[in-house]
PDB file of C-alpha atoms in Angstrom:
ATOM      1  CA  UNK X   1      -5.531 -20.736 -15.126  1.00  0.00           C
ATOM      2  CA  UNK X   2      -3.573 -22.146 -11.918  1.00  0.00           C
ATOM      3  CA  UNK X   3      -1.770 -25.221 -10.698  1.00  0.00           C
ATOM      4  CA  UNK X   4      -3.668 -26.624  -7.742  1.00  0.00           C
ATOM      5  CA  UNK X   5      -1.125 -28.962  -6.360  1.00  0.00           C
ATOM      6  CA  UNK X   6      -0.039 -26.863  -3.518  1.00  0.00           C
ATOM      7  CA  UNK X   7      -3.679 -26.321  -2.331  1.00  0.00           C
ATOM      8  CA  UNK X   8      -3.293 -29.732  -0.729  1.00  0.00           C
ATOM      9  CA  UNK X   9      -0.833 -28.733   1.694  1.00  0.00           C
ATOM     10  CA  UNK X  10      -2.205 -25.171   2.211  1.00  0.00           C
ATOM     11  CA  UNK X  11      -5.771 -26.439   3.101  1.00  0.00           C
ATOM     12  CA  UNK X  12      -4.510 -28.727   5.931  1.00  0.00           C
ATOM     13  CA  UNK X  13      -3.572 -25.335   7.698  1.00  0.00           C
ATOM     14  CA  UNK X  14      -7.048 -24.179   7.643  1.00  0.00           C
ATOM     15  CA  UNK X  15      -8.760 -23.915  11.040  1.00  0.00           C
ATOM     16  CA  UNK X  16     -11.439 -21.557  10.497  1.00  0.00           C
ATOM     17  CA  UNK X  17     -12.829 -19.447   7.568  1.00  0.00           C
ATOM     18  CA  UNK X  18     -12.061 -15.760   7.782  1.00  0.00           C
ATOM     19  CA  UNK X  19     -12.806 -12.536   5.622  1.00  0.00           C
ATOM     20  CA  UNK X  20      -9.272 -12.647   4.446  1.00  0.00           C
ATOM     21  CA  UNK X  21      -9.230 -12.043   0.572  1.00  0.00           C
ATOM     22  CA  UNK X  22     -12.536 -10.234  -0.225  1.00  0.00           C
ATOM     23  CA  UNK X  23     -13.578 -10.183  -3.737  1.00  0.00           C
ATOM     24  CA  UNK X  24     -16.339  -7.769  -4.912  1.00  0.00           C
ATOM     25  CA  UNK X  25     -18.864  -7.798  -7.752  1.00  0.00           C
ATOM     26  CA  UNK X  26     -19.626  -4.370  -9.057  1.00  0.00           C
ATOM     27  CA  UNK X  27     -23.292  -4.207  -9.825  1.00  0.00           C
ATOM     28  CA  UNK X  28     -23.023  -1.695 -12.818  1.00  0.00           C
ATOM     29  CA  UNK X  29     -19.975  -3.406 -14.278  1.00  0.00           C
ATOM     30  CA  UNK X  30     -21.389  -6.858 -13.935  1.00  0.00           C
ATOM     31  CA  UNK X  31     -24.655  -5.587 -15.584  1.00  0.00           C
ATOM     32  CA  UNK X  32     -22.579  -4.031 -18.507  1.00  0.00           C
ATOM     33  CA  UNK X  33     -20.446  -6.989 -19.103  1.00  0.00           C
ATOM     34  CA  UNK X  34     -23.167  -9.368 -19.141  1.00  0.00           C
ATOM     35  CA  UNK X  35     -24.949  -7.327 -21.775  1.00  0.00           C
ATOM     36  CA  UNK X  36     -22.053  -6.717 -24.020  1.00  0.00           C
ATOM     37  CA  UNK X  37     -20.966 -10.323 -23.608  1.00  0.00           C
ATOM     38  CA  UNK X  38     -24.395 -11.840 -24.612  1.00  0.00           C
ATOM     39  CA  UNK X  39     -25.468  -9.292 -27.171  1.00  0.00           C
ATOM     40  CA  UNK X  40     -22.037  -8.103 -28.840  1.00  0.00           C
ATOM     41  CA  UNK X  41     -18.828  -9.991 -27.854  1.00  0.00           C
ATOM     42  CA  UNK X  42     -20.061 -13.693 -28.226  1.00  0.00           C
ATOM     43  CA  UNK X  43     -22.666 -13.292 -31.044  1.00  0.00           C
ATOM     44  CA  UNK X  44     -19.912 -11.532 -33.055  1.00  0.00           C
ATOM     45  CA  UNK X  45     -17.024 -13.793 -32.385  1.00  0.00           C
ATOM     46  CA  UNK X  46     -18.589 -17.299 -32.338  1.00  0.00           C
ATOM     47  CA  UNK X  47     -20.696 -18.718 -34.995  1.00  0.00           C
ATOM     48  CA  UNK X  48     -22.602 -21.072 -32.669  1.00  0.00           C
ATOM     49  CA  UNK X  49     -22.288 -21.878 -28.840  1.00  0.00           C
ATOM     50  CA  UNK X  50     -24.141 -25.139 -28.199  1.00  0.00           C
ATOM     51  CA  UNK X  51     -25.124 -25.626 -24.444  1.00  0.00           C
ATOM     52  CA  UNK X  52     -26.347 -28.981 -23.181  1.00  0.00           C
ATOM     53  CA  UNK X  53     -27.274 -29.565 -19.583  1.00  0.00           C
ATOM     54  CA  UNK X  54     -28.221 -26.112 -18.259  1.00  0.00           C
ATOM     55  CA  UNK X  55     -30.676 -27.831 -15.991  1.00  0.00           C
ATOM     56  CA  UNK X  56     -27.914 -29.509 -14.155  1.00  0.00           C
ATOM     57  CA  UNK X  57     -26.737 -26.119 -12.661  1.00  0.00           C
ATOM     58  CA  UNK X  58     -28.040 -25.589  -9.105  1.00  0.00           C
ATOM     59  CA  UNK X  59     -30.001 -22.536  -8.728  1.00  0.00           C
ATOM     60  CA  UNK X  60     -28.943 -21.888  -5.101  1.00  0.00           C
ATOM     61  CA  UNK X  61     -26.672 -23.295  -2.403  1.00  0.00           C
ATOM     62  CA  UNK X  62     -22.694 -23.681  -2.622  1.00  0.00           C
ATOM     63  CA  UNK X  63     -21.494 -24.546  -5.945  1.00  0.00           C
ATOM     64  CA  UNK X  64     -17.979 -25.201  -7.476  1.00  0.00           C
ATOM     65  CA  UNK X  65     -18.045 -25.302 -11.356  1.00  0.00           C
ATOM     66  CA  UNK X  66     -15.310 -27.371 -12.623  1.00  0.00           C
ATOM     67  CA  UNK X  67     -14.645 -26.745 -16.321  1.00  0.00           C
ATOM     68  CA  UNK X  68     -12.035 -28.290 -18.579  1.00  0.00           C
ATOM     69  CA  UNK X  69      -9.596 -25.623 -19.767  1.00  0.00           C
ATOM     70  CA  UNK X  70      -9.183 -25.158 -23.378  1.00  0.00           C
ATOM     71  CA  UNK X  71      -8.621 -21.548 -24.143  1.00  0.00           C
ATOM     72  CA  UNK X  72      -8.480 -18.080 -22.587  1.00  0.00           C
ATOM     73  CA  UNK X  73     -12.012 -17.614 -23.924  1.00  0.00           C
ATOM     74  CA  UNK X  74     -13.157 -20.088 -21.137  1.00  0.00           C
ATOM     75  CA  UNK X  75     -13.254 -17.237 -18.732  1.00  0.00           C
ATOM     76  CA  UNK X  76     -15.935 -15.646 -20.856  1.00  0.00           C
ATOM     77  CA  UNK X  77     -17.840 -18.758 -21.851  1.00  0.00           C
ATOM     78  CA  UNK X  78     -18.458 -19.962 -18.385  1.00  0.00           C
ATOM     79  CA  UNK X  79     -20.278 -16.713 -17.324  1.00  0.00           C
ATOM     80  CA  UNK X  80     -22.129 -16.718 -20.622  1.00  0.00           C
ATOM     81  CA  UNK X  81     -23.406 -20.190 -20.203  1.00  0.00           C
ATOM     82  CA  UNK X  82     -23.864 -20.453 -16.360  1.00  0.00           C
ATOM     83  CA  UNK X  83     -23.927 -16.920 -15.018  1.00  0.00           C
ATOM     84  CA  UNK X  84     -26.464 -14.276 -14.253  1.00  0.00           C
ATOM     85  CA  UNK X  85     -28.504 -14.275 -17.206  1.00  0.00           C
ATOM     86  CA  UNK X  86     -28.918 -18.053 -17.272  1.00  0.00           C
ATOM     87  CA  UNK X  87     -29.068 -18.872 -13.427  1.00  0.00           C
ATOM     88  CA  UNK X  88     -29.571 -15.649 -11.714  1.00  0.00           C
ATOM     89  CA  UNK X  89     -26.237 -16.036 -10.041  1.00  0.00           C
ATOM     90  CA  UNK X  90     -22.953 -14.265 -10.220  1.00  0.00           C
ATOM     91  CA  UNK X  91     -19.746 -16.163 -10.386  1.00  0.00           C
ATOM     92  CA  UNK X  92     -16.572 -15.977  -8.338  1.00  0.00           C
ATOM     93  CA  UNK X  93     -13.233 -17.065 -10.127  1.00  0.00           C
ATOM     94  CA  UNK X  94      -9.904 -18.164  -8.399  1.00  0.00           C
ATOM     95  CA  UNK X  95      -7.374 -16.999 -11.123  1.00  0.00           C
ATOM     96  CA  UNK X  96      -3.601 -16.777 -11.344  1.00  0.00           C
ATOM     97  CA  UNK X  97      -1.851 -13.609 -10.034  1.00  0.00           C
ATOM     98  CA  UNK X  98      -0.238 -13.178 -13.582  1.00  0.00           C
ATOM     99  CA  UNK X  99      -3.833 -12.543 -14.921  1.00  0.00           C
ATOM    100  CA  UNK X 100      -4.402  -9.703 -12.443  1.00  0.00           C
ATOM    101  CA  UNK X 101      -2.454  -7.048 -14.299  1.00  0.00           C
ATOM    102  CA  UNK X 102      -3.530  -3.794 -15.654  1.00  0.00           C
ATOM    103  CA  UNK X 103      -6.967  -3.270 -17.105  1.00  0.00           C
ATOM    104  CA  UNK X 104      -7.664  -6.973 -17.177  1.00  0.00           C
ATOM    105  CA  UNK X 105      -6.823  -7.368 -13.475  1.00  0.00           C
ATOM    106  CA  UNK X 106      -9.053  -4.467 -12.555  1.00  0.00           C
ATOM    107  CA  UNK X 107     -11.872  -5.962 -14.361  1.00  0.00           C
ATOM    108  CA  UNK X 108     -11.418  -9.486 -12.833  1.00  0.00           C
ATOM    109  CA  UNK X 109     -11.387  -7.992  -9.354  1.00  0.00           C
ATOM    110  CA  UNK X 110     -14.575  -6.059  -9.952  1.00  0.00           C
ATOM    111  CA  UNK X 111     -16.256  -9.069 -11.534  1.00  0.00           C
ATOM    112  CA  UNK X 112     -15.737 -11.365  -8.544  1.00  0.00           C
ATOM    113  CA  UNK X 113     -12.331 -12.811  -9.274  1.00  0.00           C
ATOM    114  CA  UNK X 114      -9.721 -13.101  -6.691  1.00  0.00           C
ATOM    115  CA  UNK X 115      -5.999 -13.881  -7.342  1.00  0.00           C
ATOM    116  CA  UNK X 116      -3.702 -16.662  -6.172  1.00  0.00           C
ATOM    117  CA  UNK X 117       0.023 -16.617  -6.665  1.00  0.00           C
ATOM    118  CA  UNK X 118       0.971 -20.194  -7.652  1.00  0.00           C
ATOM    119  CA  UNK X 119       4.760 -19.538  -6.706  1.00  0.00           C
ATOM    120  CA  UNK X 120       4.064 -18.165  -3.328  1.00  0.00           C
ATOM    121  CA  UNK X 121       0.429 -19.114  -2.397  1.00  0.00           C
ATOM    122  CA  UNK X 122      -1.267 -17.498   0.594  1.00  0.00           C
ATOM    123  CA  UNK X 123      -3.486 -19.676   2.707  1.00  0.00           C
ATOM    124  CA  UNK X 124      -5.814 -16.804   2.971  1.00  0.00           C
ATOM    125  CA  UNK X 125      -6.879 -17.408  -0.682  1.00  0.00           C
ATOM    126  CA  UNK X 126      -8.041 -20.838   0.124  1.00  0.00           C
ATOM    127  CA  UNK X 127      -9.742 -19.672   3.311  1.00  0.00           C
ATOM    128  CA  UNK X 128     -11.715 -17.455   0.985  1.00  0.00           C
ATOM    129  CA  UNK X 129     -12.589 -20.220  -1.277  1.00  0.00           C
ATOM    130  CA  UNK X 130     -13.996 -22.199   1.656  1.00  0.00           C
ATOM    131  CA  UNK X 131     -15.781 -19.035   2.791  1.00  0.00           C
ATOM    132  CA  UNK X 132     -17.528 -18.577  -0.464  1.00  0.00           C
ATOM    133  CA  UNK X 133     -18.876 -22.089  -0.113  1.00  0.00           C
ATOM    134  CA  UNK X 134     -20.165 -21.261   3.357  1.00  0.00           C
ATOM    135  CA  UNK X 135     -21.862 -18.210   2.056  1.00  0.00           C
ATOM    136  CA  UNK X 136     -23.448 -20.411  -0.592  1.00  0.00           C
ATOM    137  CA  UNK X 137     -21.919 -18.821  -3.529  1.00  0.00           C
ATOM    138  CA  UNK X 138     -20.828 -20.134  -6.995  1.00  0.00           C
ATOM    139  CA  UNK X 139     -17.150 -20.695  -7.461  1.00  0.00           C
ATOM    140  CA  UNK X 140     -15.199 -21.445 -10.676  1.00  0.00           C
ATOM    141  CA  UNK X 141     -12.102 -23.452 -10.485  1.00  0.00           C
ATOM    142  CA  UNK X 142     -10.470 -25.166 -13.553  1.00  0.00           C
ATOM    143  CA  UNK X 143      -9.165 -28.474 -12.137  1.00  0.00           C
ATOM    144  CA  UNK X 144      -6.722 -29.501 -14.789  1.00  0.00           C
ATOM    145  CA  UNK X 145      -4.669 -26.290 -13.632  1.00  0.00           C
ATOM    146  CA  UNK X 146      -3.813 -24.999 -17.091  1.00  0.00           C
ATOM    147  CA  UNK X 147      -4.972 -24.915 -20.734  1.00  0.00           C
ATOM    148  CA  UNK X 148      -4.696 -28.079 -22.746  1.00  0.00           C
ATOM    149  CA  UNK X 149      -5.623 -28.108 -26.530  1.00  0.00           C
ATOM    150  CA  UNK X 150      -5.473 -31.687 -27.174  1.00  0.00           C
ATOM    151  CA  UNK X 151      -9.138 -32.427 -26.449  1.00  0.00           C
ATOM    152  CA  UNK X 152      -8.311 -34.810 -23.704  1.00  0.00           C
ATOM    153  CA  UNK X 153      -9.274 -34.554 -20.024  1.00  0.00           C
ATOM    154  CA  UNK X 154      -5.850 -34.478 -18.161  1.00  0.00           C
ATOM    155  CA  UNK X 155      -5.242 -35.506 -14.467  1.00  0.00           C
ATOM    156  CA  UNK X 156      -7.003 -33.254 -12.162  1.00  0.00           C
ATOM    157  CA  UNK X 157      -5.478 -31.587  -9.017  1.00  0.00           C
ATOM    158  CA  UNK X 158      -7.201 -32.552  -5.682  1.00  0.00           C
ATOM    159  CA  UNK X 159      -7.332 -28.872  -4.549  1.00  0.00           C
ATOM    160  CA  UNK X 160     -10.766 -28.261  -5.732  1.00  0.00           C
ATOM    161  CA  UNK X 161     -12.066 -31.268  -3.875  1.00  0.00           C
ATOM    162  CA  UNK X 162     -10.472 -30.345  -0.764  1.00  0.00           C
ATOM    163  CA  UNK X 163     -12.030 -26.791  -0.821  1.00  0.00           C
ATOM    164  CA  UNK X 164     -15.408 -28.493  -1.103  1.00  0.00           C
ATOM    165  CA  UNK X 165     -14.604 -31.052   1.541  1.00  0.00           C
ATOM    166  CA  UNK X 166     -13.309 -28.446   4.010  1.00  0.00           C
ATOM    167  CA  UNK X 167     -16.380 -26.238   3.673  1.00  0.00           C
ATOM    168  CA  UNK X 168     -18.643 -29.363   4.230  1.00  0.00           C
ATOM    169  CA  UNK X 169     -16.571 -30.169   7.251  1.00  0.00           C
ATOM    170  CA  UNK X 170     -17.276 -26.849   8.910  1.00  0.00           C
ATOM    171  CA  UNK X 171     -21.058 -27.098   8.402  1.00  0.00           C
ATOM    172  CA  UNK X 172     -22.724 -30.486   8.364  1.00  0.00           C
ATOM    173  CA  UNK X 173     -25.115 -30.984   5.459  1.00  0.00           C
ATOM    174  CA  UNK X 174     -24.000 -27.719   3.805  1.00  0.00           C
ATOM    175  CA  UNK X 175     -24.798 -29.382   0.502  1.00  0.00           C
ATOM    176  CA  UNK X 176     -21.633 -28.335  -1.743  1.00  0.00           C
ATOM    177  CA  UNK X 177     -22.110 -29.371  -5.163  1.00  0.00           C
ATOM    178  CA  UNK X 178     -19.467 -29.841  -7.912  1.00  0.00           C
ATOM    179  CA  UNK X 179     -20.438 -29.493 -11.426  1.00  0.00           C
ATOM    180  CA  UNK X 180     -18.347 -30.948 -14.286  1.00  0.00           C
ATOM    181  CA  UNK X 181     -18.318 -28.982 -17.386  1.00  0.00           C
ATOM    182  CA  UNK X 182     -16.763 -29.905 -20.708  1.00  0.00           C
ATOM    183  CA  UNK X 183     -15.691 -27.223 -23.110  1.00  0.00           C
ATOM    184  CA  UNK X 184     -14.540 -27.695 -26.568  1.00  0.00           C
ATOM    185  CA  UNK X 185     -13.809 -25.520 -29.584  1.00  0.00           C
ATOM    186  CA  UNK X 186     -13.749 -26.117 -33.281  1.00  0.00           C
ATOM    187  CA  UNK X 187     -11.145 -25.276 -34.337  1.00  0.00           C
ATOM    188  CA  UNK X 188      -9.263 -26.315 -31.258  1.00  0.00           C
ATOM    189  CA  UNK X 189      -7.415 -22.847 -31.296  1.00  0.00           C
ATOM    190  CA  UNK X 190     -10.519 -20.467 -31.254  1.00  0.00           C
ATOM    191  CA  UNK X 191     -10.933 -17.831 -34.011  1.00  0.00           C
ATOM    192  CA  UNK X 192     -13.719 -15.755 -35.265  1.00  0.00           C
ATOM    193  CA  UNK X 193     -16.546 -17.849 -36.630  1.00  0.00           C
ATOM    194  CA  UNK X 194     -15.671 -20.928 -34.725  1.00  0.00           C
ATOM    195  CA  UNK X 195     -18.113 -23.094 -32.773  1.00  0.00           C
ATOM    196  CA  UNK X 196     -18.106 -24.119 -29.153  1.00  0.00           C
ATOM    197  CA  UNK X 197     -19.791 -27.016 -27.362  1.00  0.00           C
ATOM    198  CA  UNK X 198     -20.520 -26.571 -23.689  1.00  0.00           C
ATOM    199  CA  UNK X 199     -21.698 -29.860 -21.916  1.00  0.00           C
ATOM    200  CA  UNK X 200     -22.863 -29.588 -18.157  1.00  0.00           C
ATOM    201  CA  UNK X 201     -22.911 -32.799 -16.260  1.00  0.00           C
ATOM    202  CA  UNK X 202     -24.809 -33.943 -13.244  1.00  0.00           C
ATOM    203  CA  UNK X 203     -23.415 -32.430 -10.035  1.00  0.00           C
ATOM    204  CA  UNK X 204     -21.290 -34.442  -7.461  1.00  0.00           C
ATOM    205  CA  UNK X 205     -22.538 -33.993  -3.890  1.00  0.00           C
ATOM    206  CA  UNK X 206     -19.448 -33.383  -1.648  1.00  0.00           C
ATOM    207  CA  UNK X 207     -21.420 -34.673   1.184  1.00  0.00           C
ATOM    208  CA  UNK X 208     -21.374 -38.202  -0.390  1.00  0.00           C
ATOM    209  CA  UNK X 209     -17.514 -38.208   0.072  1.00  0.00           C
ATOM    210  CA  UNK X 210     -17.336 -37.435   3.763  1.00  0.00           C
ATOM    211  CA  UNK X 211     -16.036 -40.761   4.944  1.00  0.00           C
ATOM    212  CA  UNK X 212     -12.467 -42.082   5.559  1.00  0.00           C
ATOM    213  CA  UNK X 213      -9.338 -40.020   5.900  1.00  0.00           C
ATOM    214  CA  UNK X 214      -9.233 -36.498   4.405  1.00  0.00           C
ATOM    215  CA  UNK X 215      -6.731 -37.690   1.799  1.00  0.00           C
ATOM    216  CA  UNK X 216      -8.900 -40.418   0.627  1.00  0.00           C
ATOM    217  CA  UNK X 217     -11.938 -38.316   0.492  1.00  0.00           C
ATOM    218  CA  UNK X 218     -10.227 -35.809  -1.681  1.00  0.00           C
ATOM    219  CA  UNK X 219      -8.659 -38.648  -3.857  1.00  0.00           C
ATOM    220  CA  UNK X 220     -12.161 -40.381  -4.441  1.00  0.00           C
ATOM    221  CA  UNK X 221     -13.974 -37.120  -5.176  1.00  0.00           C
ATOM    222  CA  UNK X 222     -11.205 -36.132  -7.635  1.00  0.00           C
ATOM    223  CA  UNK X 223     -11.308 -39.451  -9.283  1.00  0.00           C
ATOM    224  CA  UNK X 224     -15.016 -39.292  -9.700  1.00  0.00           C
ATOM    225  CA  UNK X 225     -14.949 -35.735 -11.104  1.00  0.00           C
ATOM    226  CA  UNK X 226     -12.355 -36.794 -13.560  1.00  0.00           C
ATOM    227  CA  UNK X 227     -14.377 -39.587 -14.757  1.00  0.00           C
ATOM    228  CA  UNK X 228     -17.548 -37.391 -14.981  1.00  0.00           C
ATOM    229  CA  UNK X 229     -15.449 -35.039 -17.193  1.00  0.00           C
ATOM    230  CA  UNK X 230     -14.186 -37.663 -19.471  1.00  0.00           C
ATOM    231  CA  UNK X 231     -17.760 -38.998 -19.769  1.00  0.00           C
ATOM    232  CA  UNK X 232     -19.436 -35.844 -20.980  1.00  0.00           C
ATOM    233  CA  UNK X 233     -16.331 -34.699 -22.857  1.00  0.00           C
ATOM    234  CA  UNK X 234     -16.492 -37.961 -24.919  1.00  0.00           C
ATOM    235  CA  UNK X 235     -19.884 -36.754 -25.962  1.00  0.00           C
ATOM    236  CA  UNK X 236     -18.926 -33.313 -26.893  1.00  0.00           C
ATOM    237  CA  UNK X 237     -19.132 -33.297 -30.792  1.00  0.00           C
ATOM    238  CA  UNK X 238     -19.055 -29.936 -32.655  1.00  0.00           C
ATOM    239  CA  UNK X 239     -20.382 -29.579 -36.141  1.00  0.00           C
ATOM    240  CA  UNK X 240     -18.567 -27.313 -38.586  1.00  0.00           C
TER     241      UNK X 240
END
């Protein structure tokens, strides 16, 4: 959805979390969206959605979901496989400003998404990501930064790790977890009647990386997250 390179510099400017970029979840709209998604949209469009590793999603505490990014459908597949009807939790999304237009933008805003302008990023957006962690919510960030259709895990941006580390630094033993998620479609460009494989890996504990310099912490966490994604992605086979 977004390129996260610039988050590195922006997060260094953070001194305290603030209510700077609030995002809301409309109860009625969320209920309607989940009902339509689970009972109409997904069953009609996809032939089969395979989900492995549901038990790896924390049921409470601060969580960052870190999916690979393979299609625009990812923004619907993630709530379908990890959201309210699976875990009892609503999701927050950090999305590109380009996606916040017209009806789509209205829906995203009222379903917990908040925008970030990759060309002129506001530090307040990153503060809000940290604040969501301090409030023990579940945030979705695509760490590859954009859609790739070659079924390969690409180099991750360190911004996701820095948000988790920044939150952990504000509150000792906060317990931020980062969950690697592999998404694969068959065919690669999804069409009606295609199959989806969703593989959810074991969470990484951000607290395990609170040592050394801030830059080294983010590099180590990002490196391990990338390795985890490659590991589960390598097992993501889809049958026709």
